[in-house]
Tab-separated table of C-alpha atoms in Angstrom:
chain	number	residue	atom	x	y	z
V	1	UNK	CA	98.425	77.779	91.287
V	2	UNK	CA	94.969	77.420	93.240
V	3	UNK	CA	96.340	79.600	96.274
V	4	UNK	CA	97.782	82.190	94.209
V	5	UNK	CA	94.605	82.672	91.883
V	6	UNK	CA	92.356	82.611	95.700
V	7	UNK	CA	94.632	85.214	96.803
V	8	UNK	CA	94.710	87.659	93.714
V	9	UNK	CA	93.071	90.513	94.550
V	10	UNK	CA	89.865	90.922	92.050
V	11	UNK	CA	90.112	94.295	90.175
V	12	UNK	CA	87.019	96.639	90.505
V	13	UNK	CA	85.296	95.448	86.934
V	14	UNK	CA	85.877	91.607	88.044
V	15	UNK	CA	84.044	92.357	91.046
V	16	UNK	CA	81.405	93.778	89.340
V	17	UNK	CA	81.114	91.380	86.799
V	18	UNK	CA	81.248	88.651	89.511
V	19	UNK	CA	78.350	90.247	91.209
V	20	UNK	CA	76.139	90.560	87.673
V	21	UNK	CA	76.634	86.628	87.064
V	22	UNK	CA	75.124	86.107	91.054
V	23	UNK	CA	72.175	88.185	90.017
V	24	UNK	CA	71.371	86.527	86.974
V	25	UNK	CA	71.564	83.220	88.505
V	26	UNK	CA	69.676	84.220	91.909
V	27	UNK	CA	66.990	85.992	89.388
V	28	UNK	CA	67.025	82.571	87.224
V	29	UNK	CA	67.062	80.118	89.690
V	30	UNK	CA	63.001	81.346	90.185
V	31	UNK	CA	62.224	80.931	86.835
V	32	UNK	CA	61.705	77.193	86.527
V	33	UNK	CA	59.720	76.727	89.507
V	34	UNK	CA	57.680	79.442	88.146
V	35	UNK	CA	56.962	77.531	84.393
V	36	UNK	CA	56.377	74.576	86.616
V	37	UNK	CA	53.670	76.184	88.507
V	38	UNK	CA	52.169	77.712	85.709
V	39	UNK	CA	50.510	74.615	84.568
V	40	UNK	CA	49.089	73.970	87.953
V	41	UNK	CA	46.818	76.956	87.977
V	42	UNK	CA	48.915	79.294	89.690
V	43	UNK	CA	47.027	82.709	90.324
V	44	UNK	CA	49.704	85.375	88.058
V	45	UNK	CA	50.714	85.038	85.012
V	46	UNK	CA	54.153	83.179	84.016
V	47	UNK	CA	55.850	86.898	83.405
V	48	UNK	CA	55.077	88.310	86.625
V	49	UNK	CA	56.857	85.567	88.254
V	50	UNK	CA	59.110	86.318	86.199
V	51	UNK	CA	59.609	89.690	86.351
V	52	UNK	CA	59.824	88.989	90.585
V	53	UNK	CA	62.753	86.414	90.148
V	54	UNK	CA	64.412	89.083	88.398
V	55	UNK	CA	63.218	91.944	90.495
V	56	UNK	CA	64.981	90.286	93.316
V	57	UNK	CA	68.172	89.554	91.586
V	58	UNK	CA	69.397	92.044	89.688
V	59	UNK	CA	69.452	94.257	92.601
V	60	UNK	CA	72.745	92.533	93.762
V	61	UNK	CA	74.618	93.689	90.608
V	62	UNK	CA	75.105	97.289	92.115
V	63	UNK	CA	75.687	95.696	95.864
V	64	UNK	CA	78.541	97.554	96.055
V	65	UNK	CA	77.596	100.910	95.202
V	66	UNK	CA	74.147	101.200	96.634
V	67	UNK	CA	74.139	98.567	99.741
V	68	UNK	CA	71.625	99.846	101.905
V	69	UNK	CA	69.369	100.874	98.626
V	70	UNK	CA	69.620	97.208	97.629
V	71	UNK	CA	69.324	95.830	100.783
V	72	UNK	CA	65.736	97.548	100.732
V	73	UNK	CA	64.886	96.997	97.831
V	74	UNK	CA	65.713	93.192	98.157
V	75	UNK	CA	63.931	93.030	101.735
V	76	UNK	CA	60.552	94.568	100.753
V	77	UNK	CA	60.673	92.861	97.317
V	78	UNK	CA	60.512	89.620	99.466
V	79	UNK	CA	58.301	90.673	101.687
V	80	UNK	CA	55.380	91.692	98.925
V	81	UNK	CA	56.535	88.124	96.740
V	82	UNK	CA	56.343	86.122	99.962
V	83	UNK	CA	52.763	87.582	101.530
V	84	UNK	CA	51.002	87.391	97.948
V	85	UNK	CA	52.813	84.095	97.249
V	86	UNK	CA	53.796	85.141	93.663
V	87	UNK	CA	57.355	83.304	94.729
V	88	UNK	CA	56.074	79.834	96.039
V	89	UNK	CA	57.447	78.058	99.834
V	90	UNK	CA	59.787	75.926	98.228
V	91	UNK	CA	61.733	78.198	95.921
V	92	UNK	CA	62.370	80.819	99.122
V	93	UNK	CA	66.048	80.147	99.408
V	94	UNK	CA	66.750	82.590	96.381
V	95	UNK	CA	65.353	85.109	97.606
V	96	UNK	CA	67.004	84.266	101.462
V	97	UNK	CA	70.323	84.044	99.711
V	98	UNK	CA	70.106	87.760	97.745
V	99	UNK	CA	68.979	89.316	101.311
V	100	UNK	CA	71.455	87.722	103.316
V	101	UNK	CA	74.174	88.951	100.363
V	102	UNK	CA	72.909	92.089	100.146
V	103	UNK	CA	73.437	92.374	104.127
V	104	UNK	CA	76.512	90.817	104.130
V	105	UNK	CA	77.253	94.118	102.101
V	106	UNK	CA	75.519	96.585	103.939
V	107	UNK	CA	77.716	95.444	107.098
V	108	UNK	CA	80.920	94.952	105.426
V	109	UNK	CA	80.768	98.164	103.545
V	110	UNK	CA	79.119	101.071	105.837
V	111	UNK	CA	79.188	102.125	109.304
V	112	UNK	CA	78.027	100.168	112.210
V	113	UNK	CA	75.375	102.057	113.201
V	114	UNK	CA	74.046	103.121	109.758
V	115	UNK	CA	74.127	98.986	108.965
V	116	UNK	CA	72.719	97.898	112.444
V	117	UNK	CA	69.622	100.608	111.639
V	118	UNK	CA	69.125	99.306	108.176
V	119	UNK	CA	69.422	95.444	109.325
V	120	UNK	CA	66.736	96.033	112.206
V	121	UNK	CA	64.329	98.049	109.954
V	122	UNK	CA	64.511	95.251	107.134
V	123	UNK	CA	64.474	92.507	109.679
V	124	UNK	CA	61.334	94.078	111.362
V	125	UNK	CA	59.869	94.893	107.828
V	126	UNK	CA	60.043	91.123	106.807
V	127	UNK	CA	59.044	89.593	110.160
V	128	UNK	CA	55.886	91.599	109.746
V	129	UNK	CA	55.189	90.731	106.170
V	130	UNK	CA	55.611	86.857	107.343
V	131	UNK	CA	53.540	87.376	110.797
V	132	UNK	CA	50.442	88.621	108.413
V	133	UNK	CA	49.988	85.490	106.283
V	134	UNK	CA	50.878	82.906	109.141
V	135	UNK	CA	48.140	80.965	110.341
V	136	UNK	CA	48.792	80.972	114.044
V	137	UNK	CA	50.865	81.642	116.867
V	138	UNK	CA	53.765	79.121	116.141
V	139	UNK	CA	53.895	79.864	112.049
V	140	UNK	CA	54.623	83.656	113.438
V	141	UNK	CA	57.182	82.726	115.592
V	142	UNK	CA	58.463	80.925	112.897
V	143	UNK	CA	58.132	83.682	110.501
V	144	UNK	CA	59.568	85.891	112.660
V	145	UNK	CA	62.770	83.362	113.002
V	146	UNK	CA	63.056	82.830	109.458
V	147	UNK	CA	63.708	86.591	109.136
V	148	UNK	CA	66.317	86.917	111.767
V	149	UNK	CA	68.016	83.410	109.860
V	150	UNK	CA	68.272	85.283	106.350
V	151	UNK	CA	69.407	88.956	107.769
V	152	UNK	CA	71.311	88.220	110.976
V	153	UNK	CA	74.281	85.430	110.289
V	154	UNK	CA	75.062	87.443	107.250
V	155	UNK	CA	75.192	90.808	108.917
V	156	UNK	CA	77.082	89.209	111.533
V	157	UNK	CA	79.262	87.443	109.203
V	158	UNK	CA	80.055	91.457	106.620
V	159	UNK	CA	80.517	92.982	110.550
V	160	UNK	CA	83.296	90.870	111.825
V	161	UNK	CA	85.063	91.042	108.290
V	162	UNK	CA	84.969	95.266	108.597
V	163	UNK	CA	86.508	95.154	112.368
V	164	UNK	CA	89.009	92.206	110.813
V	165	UNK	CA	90.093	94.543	108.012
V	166	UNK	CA	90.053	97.486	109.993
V	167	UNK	CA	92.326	96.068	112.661
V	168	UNK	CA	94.534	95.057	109.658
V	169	UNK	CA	95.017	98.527	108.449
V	170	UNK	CA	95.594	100.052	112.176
V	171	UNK	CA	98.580	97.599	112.195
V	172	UNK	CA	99.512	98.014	108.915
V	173	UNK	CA	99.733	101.897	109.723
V	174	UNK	CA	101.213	101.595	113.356
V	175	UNK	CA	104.021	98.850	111.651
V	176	UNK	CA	104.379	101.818	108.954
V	177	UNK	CA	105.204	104.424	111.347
V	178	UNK	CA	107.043	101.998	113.666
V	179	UNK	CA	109.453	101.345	110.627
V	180	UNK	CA	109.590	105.161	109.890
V	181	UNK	CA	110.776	105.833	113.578
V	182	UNK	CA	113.495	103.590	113.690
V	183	UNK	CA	115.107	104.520	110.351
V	184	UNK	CA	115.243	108.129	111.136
V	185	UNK	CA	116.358	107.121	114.795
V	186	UNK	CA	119.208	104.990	112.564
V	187	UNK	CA	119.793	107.815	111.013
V	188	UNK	CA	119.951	110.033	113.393
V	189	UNK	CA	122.490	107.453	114.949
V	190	UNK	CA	124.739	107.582	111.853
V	191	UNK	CA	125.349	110.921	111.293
V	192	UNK	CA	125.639	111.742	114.617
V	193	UNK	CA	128.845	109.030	114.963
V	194	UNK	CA	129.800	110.235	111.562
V	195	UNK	CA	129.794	114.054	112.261
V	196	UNK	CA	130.752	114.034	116.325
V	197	UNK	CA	133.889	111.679	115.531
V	198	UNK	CA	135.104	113.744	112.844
V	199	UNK	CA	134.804	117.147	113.852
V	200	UNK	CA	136.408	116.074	117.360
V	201	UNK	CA	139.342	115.539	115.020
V	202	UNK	CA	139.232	118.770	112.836
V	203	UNK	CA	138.646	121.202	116.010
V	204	UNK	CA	141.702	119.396	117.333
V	205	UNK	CA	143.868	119.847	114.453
V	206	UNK	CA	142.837	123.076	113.712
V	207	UNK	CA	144.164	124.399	117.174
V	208	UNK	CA	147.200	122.403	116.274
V	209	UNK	CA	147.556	124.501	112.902
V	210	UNK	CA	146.452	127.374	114.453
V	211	UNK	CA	149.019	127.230	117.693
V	212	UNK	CA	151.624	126.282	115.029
V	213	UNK	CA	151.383	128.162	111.884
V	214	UNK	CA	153.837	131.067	112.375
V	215	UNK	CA	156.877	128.852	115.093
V	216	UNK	CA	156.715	126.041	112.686
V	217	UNK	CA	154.565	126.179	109.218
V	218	UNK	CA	155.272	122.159	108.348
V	219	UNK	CA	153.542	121.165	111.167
V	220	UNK	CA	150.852	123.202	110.503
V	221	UNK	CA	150.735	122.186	106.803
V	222	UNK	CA	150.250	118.515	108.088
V	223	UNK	CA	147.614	119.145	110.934
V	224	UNK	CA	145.668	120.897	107.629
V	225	UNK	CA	146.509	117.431	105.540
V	226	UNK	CA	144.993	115.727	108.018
V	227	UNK	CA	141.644	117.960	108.107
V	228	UNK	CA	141.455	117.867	104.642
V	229	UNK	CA	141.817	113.718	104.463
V	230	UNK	CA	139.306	113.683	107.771
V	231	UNK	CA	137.169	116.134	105.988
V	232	UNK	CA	136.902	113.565	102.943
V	233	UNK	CA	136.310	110.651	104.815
V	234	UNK	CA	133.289	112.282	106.498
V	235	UNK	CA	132.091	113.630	103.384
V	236	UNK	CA	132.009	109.549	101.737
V	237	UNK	CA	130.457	108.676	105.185
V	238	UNK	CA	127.770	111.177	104.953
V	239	UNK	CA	126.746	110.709	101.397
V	240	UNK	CA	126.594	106.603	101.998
V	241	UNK	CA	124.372	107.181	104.630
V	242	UNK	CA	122.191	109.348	102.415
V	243	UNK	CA	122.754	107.170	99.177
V	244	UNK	CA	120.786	104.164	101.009
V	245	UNK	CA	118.266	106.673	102.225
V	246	UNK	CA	117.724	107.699	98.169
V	247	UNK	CA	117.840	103.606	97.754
V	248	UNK	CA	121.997	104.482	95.724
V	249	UNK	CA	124.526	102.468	95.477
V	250	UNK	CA	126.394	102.873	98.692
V	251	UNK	CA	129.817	104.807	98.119
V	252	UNK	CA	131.514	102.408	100.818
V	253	UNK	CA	130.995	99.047	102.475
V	254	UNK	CA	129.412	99.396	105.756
V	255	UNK	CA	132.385	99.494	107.932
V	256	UNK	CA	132.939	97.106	110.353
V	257	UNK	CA	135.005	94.931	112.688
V	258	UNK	CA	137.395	94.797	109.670
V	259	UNK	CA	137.797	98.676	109.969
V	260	UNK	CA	138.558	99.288	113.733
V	261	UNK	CA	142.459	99.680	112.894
V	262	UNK	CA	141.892	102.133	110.633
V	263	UNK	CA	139.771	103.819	113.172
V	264	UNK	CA	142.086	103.434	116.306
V	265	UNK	CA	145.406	105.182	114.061
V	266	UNK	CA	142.817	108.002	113.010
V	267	UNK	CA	142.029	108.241	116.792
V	268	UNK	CA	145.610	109.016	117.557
V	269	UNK	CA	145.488	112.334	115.480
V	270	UNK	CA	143.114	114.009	118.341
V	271	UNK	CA	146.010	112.816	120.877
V	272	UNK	CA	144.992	109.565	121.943
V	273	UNK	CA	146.704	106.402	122.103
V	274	UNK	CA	144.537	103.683	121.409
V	275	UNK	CA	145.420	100.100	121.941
V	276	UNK	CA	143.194	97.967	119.707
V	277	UNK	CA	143.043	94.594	120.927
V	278	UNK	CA	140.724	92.462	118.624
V	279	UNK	CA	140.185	88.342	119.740
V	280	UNK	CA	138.081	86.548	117.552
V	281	UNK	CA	136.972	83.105	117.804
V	282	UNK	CA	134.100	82.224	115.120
V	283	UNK	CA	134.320	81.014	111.657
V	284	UNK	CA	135.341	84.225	109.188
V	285	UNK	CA	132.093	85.622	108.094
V	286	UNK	CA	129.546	84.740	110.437
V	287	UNK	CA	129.029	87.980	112.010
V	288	UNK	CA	126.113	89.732	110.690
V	289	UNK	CA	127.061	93.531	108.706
V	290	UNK	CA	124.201	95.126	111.381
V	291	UNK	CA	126.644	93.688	114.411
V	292	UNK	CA	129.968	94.755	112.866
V	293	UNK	CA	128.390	97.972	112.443
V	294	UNK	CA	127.046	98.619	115.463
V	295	UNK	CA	130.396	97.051	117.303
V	296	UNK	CA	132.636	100.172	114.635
V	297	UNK	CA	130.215	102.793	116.181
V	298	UNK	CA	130.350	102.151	119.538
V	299	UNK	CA	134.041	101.910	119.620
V	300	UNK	CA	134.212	105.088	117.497
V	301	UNK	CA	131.794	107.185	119.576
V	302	UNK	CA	134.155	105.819	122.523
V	303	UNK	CA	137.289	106.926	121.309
V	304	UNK	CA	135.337	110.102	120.083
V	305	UNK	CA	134.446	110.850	124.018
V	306	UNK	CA	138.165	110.359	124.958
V	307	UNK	CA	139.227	112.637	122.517
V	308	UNK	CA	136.845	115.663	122.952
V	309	UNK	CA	137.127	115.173	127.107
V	310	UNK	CA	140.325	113.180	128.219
V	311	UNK	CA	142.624	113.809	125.210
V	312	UNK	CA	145.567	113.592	125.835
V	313	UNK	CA	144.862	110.285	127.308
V	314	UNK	CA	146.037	106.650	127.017
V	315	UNK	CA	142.962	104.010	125.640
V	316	UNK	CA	142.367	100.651	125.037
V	317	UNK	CA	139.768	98.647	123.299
V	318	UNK	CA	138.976	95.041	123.812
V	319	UNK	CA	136.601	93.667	121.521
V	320	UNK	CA	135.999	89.824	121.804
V	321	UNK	CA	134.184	87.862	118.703
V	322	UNK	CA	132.712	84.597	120.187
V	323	UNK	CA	130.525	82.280	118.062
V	324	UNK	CA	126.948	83.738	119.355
V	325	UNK	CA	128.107	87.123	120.630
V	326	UNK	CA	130.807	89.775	120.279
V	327	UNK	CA	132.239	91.908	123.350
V	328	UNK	CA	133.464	95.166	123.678
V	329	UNK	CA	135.498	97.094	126.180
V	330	UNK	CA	136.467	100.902	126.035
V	331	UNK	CA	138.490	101.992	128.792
V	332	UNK	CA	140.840	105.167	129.094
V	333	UNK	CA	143.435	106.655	131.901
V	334	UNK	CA	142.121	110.113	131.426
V	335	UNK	CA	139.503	112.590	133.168
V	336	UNK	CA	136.412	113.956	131.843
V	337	UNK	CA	133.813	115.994	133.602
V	338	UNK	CA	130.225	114.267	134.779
V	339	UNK	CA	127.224	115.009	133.108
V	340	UNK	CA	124.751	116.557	135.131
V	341	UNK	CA	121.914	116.838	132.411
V	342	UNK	CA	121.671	112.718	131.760
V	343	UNK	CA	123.500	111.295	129.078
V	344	UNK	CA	125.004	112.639	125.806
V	345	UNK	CA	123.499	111.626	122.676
V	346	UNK	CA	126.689	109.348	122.075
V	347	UNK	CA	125.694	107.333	125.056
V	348	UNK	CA	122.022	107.188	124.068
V	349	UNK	CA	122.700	106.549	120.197
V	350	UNK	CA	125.201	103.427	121.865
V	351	UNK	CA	122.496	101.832	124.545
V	352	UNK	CA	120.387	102.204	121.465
V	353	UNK	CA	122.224	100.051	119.222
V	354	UNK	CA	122.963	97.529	121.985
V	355	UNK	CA	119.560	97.206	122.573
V	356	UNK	CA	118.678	96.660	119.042
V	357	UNK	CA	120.490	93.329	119.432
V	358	UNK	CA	119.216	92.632	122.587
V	359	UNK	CA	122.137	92.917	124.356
V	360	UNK	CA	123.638	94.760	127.563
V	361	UNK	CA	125.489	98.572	128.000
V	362	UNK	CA	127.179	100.173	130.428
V	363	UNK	CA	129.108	103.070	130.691
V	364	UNK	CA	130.766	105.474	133.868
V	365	UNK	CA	133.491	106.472	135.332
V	366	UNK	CA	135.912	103.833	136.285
V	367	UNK	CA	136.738	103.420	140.321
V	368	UNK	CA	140.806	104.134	140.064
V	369	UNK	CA	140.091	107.092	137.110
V	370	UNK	CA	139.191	107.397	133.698
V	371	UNK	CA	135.994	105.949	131.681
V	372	UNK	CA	134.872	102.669	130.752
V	373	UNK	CA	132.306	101.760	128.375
V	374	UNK	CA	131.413	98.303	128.008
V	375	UNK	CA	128.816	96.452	125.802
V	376	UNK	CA	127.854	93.200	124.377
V	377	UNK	CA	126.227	91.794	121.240
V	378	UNK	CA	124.397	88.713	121.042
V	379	UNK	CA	123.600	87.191	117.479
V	380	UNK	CA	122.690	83.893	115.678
V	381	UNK	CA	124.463	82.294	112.446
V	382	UNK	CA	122.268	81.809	110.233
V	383	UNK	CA	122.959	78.840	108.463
């Protein structure tokens, strides 16, 4: 209960209300050393004593809004109480504490070199106040030292909490835009597996229907069945992907190593034979959704590959579940031509999700023909 009430972050009015109770009780805490000396002959009156306690204090209520106002006005009101000794030795820290606040204030709240001008002019306007009413050489020094103790520590102290909070909100910002990178990369990533796989499928059954559609109209009315199922798969993929970006219910499950039949019989529409060969050896369940899913797209942007470059080709995919890591193995019979301009964005949006895991992808052409793609997944179980 203690931590959480520390850690509550004080509304505007509590702080100010928190800040009027400090300078009634600086402002106070004068007052009784002021009756006492009252009856010992002291040289002003009991009000203007007073009146100075309170001068000094009730600055600090509107710290916050004017710090380098009260911060002067605190410093030189010291300066004139000390030097005419209207605020006696012994009752000083009072008035040390509301300067070192008020500085504390002044360096927390404004600009390093507006604060470090206003600490040096106040510091230099109090050493000089105490270095007129000291007796010698080694009460000036000591003046002089007293000054830097009230204004210096607490400046110090206001400075290093700025640079603290300002590094906090350069993370906070860079972690912000970090986060915002890597969801629209995700993104990007999705409906690029989404829309590459399933068009790859259309195009290919749309020549079908369109090579067909006068010799032999059934065929063609089942090449457009399967565009029109393919076209509504796509369509659910697309608007999960969009329904977590609006923070929806998804319209699916995230598909993974539980879908990769599905995906290897729609694979054989674009003309490629894909043997799915799936080994697991974990407990059921203990491979995290992100894995599954990134295992699904890797396998489908494979397969994709072989059936926009090699198709009609023969493929087979090995994926192997272990207990800390899962496997997987694309390789085809077929040949595609090299890419002279780098990789594709499949290959990219694949080493990307590989190395989201922390694992390791390769992919080229295989020595006796065809393609290989190989990748593995590392994860933990969390218990």
């Amino acid at each position: 209960m203690t931590t959480l009430l520390l850690t509550r972050r004080l509304r505007p009015v509590d702080l100010y209300l928190v800040d009027a109770v400090l300078a009634l009780a600086v402002g106070g805490f004068l007052c009784p050393y002021a009756a006492l000396e009252s009856h010992g002959g002291v040289r002003e009156p009991l009000w203007v004593s007073i009146l100075t306690g309170l001068a000094l204090g009730l600055p600090l209520a509107v710290r916050r809004r004017w710090p380098i106002t009260v911060a002067v006005v605190i410093s030189g009101g010291t300066t004139v109480s000390l030097v005419t000794g209207v605020i006696p030795n012994f009752a000083a820290a009072a008035p040390a504490f509301a300067i070192g606040l008020s500085f504390y204030t002044v360096a927390v709240s404004t600009a390093t070199r507006r604060s470090v001008l206003c600490a040096a002019g106040c510091l230099a306007l109090v050493s000089v106040g105490l270095v007129l009413t000291a007796g010698d050489l080694w009460s000036r020094a000591g003046g002089v030292a007293y000054a830097a103790v009230m204004i210096a520590p607490a400046w110090l102290i206001g400075w290093l909490l700025r640079e603290r909070r300002a590094l906090a909100a350069l993370q906070g910002d860079q972690r912000v835009h970090q986060a915002a990178t890597e969801e629209r990369l995700r993104v990007a990533r999705e409906l690029h597996d989404v829309v590459a796989h399933t068009l790859s499928l259309i195009v290919v059954k749309a020549a079908v229907a369109n090579h067909v559609a006068e010799a032999d109209p059934r065929e063609a009315g089942a090449a457009l069945r399967v565009i029109e199922e393919t076209g509504r798969n796509a369509l659910t993929d697309v608007r999960r992907v969009l329904g977590i970006l609006r923070e929806d219910t998804p319209y699916a499950p995230t598909p993974g190593l539980d879908e990769l039949p599905a995906l290897a019989r729609q694979a054989a529409i674009g003309g490629v034979d894909v043997q799915l060969d799936v080994r697991r050896d974990e407990p059921e369940g203990t491979v995290p959704e992100s894995v599954g899913l990134a295992v699904y797209r890797i396998v489908q942007e494979a397969v994709t590959n072989v059936v926009k470059h090699a198709a009609p080709a023969a493929c087979r995919a090995l994926v192997t579940v272990t207990p800390d890591e899962v496997r997987v193995e694309v390789t085809d019979d077929g040949r595609r031509p090299v890419l002279l301009g780098g990789e594709g964005h499949g290959l990219i949006g694949m080493r990307e999700r590989v190395a989201l895991h922390g694992g390791e992808f390769r992919a080229g052409p295989r020595s006796d023909g065809g393609f290989a793609v190989t990748a593995s997944l590392p994860y933990r179980v969390v218990a």
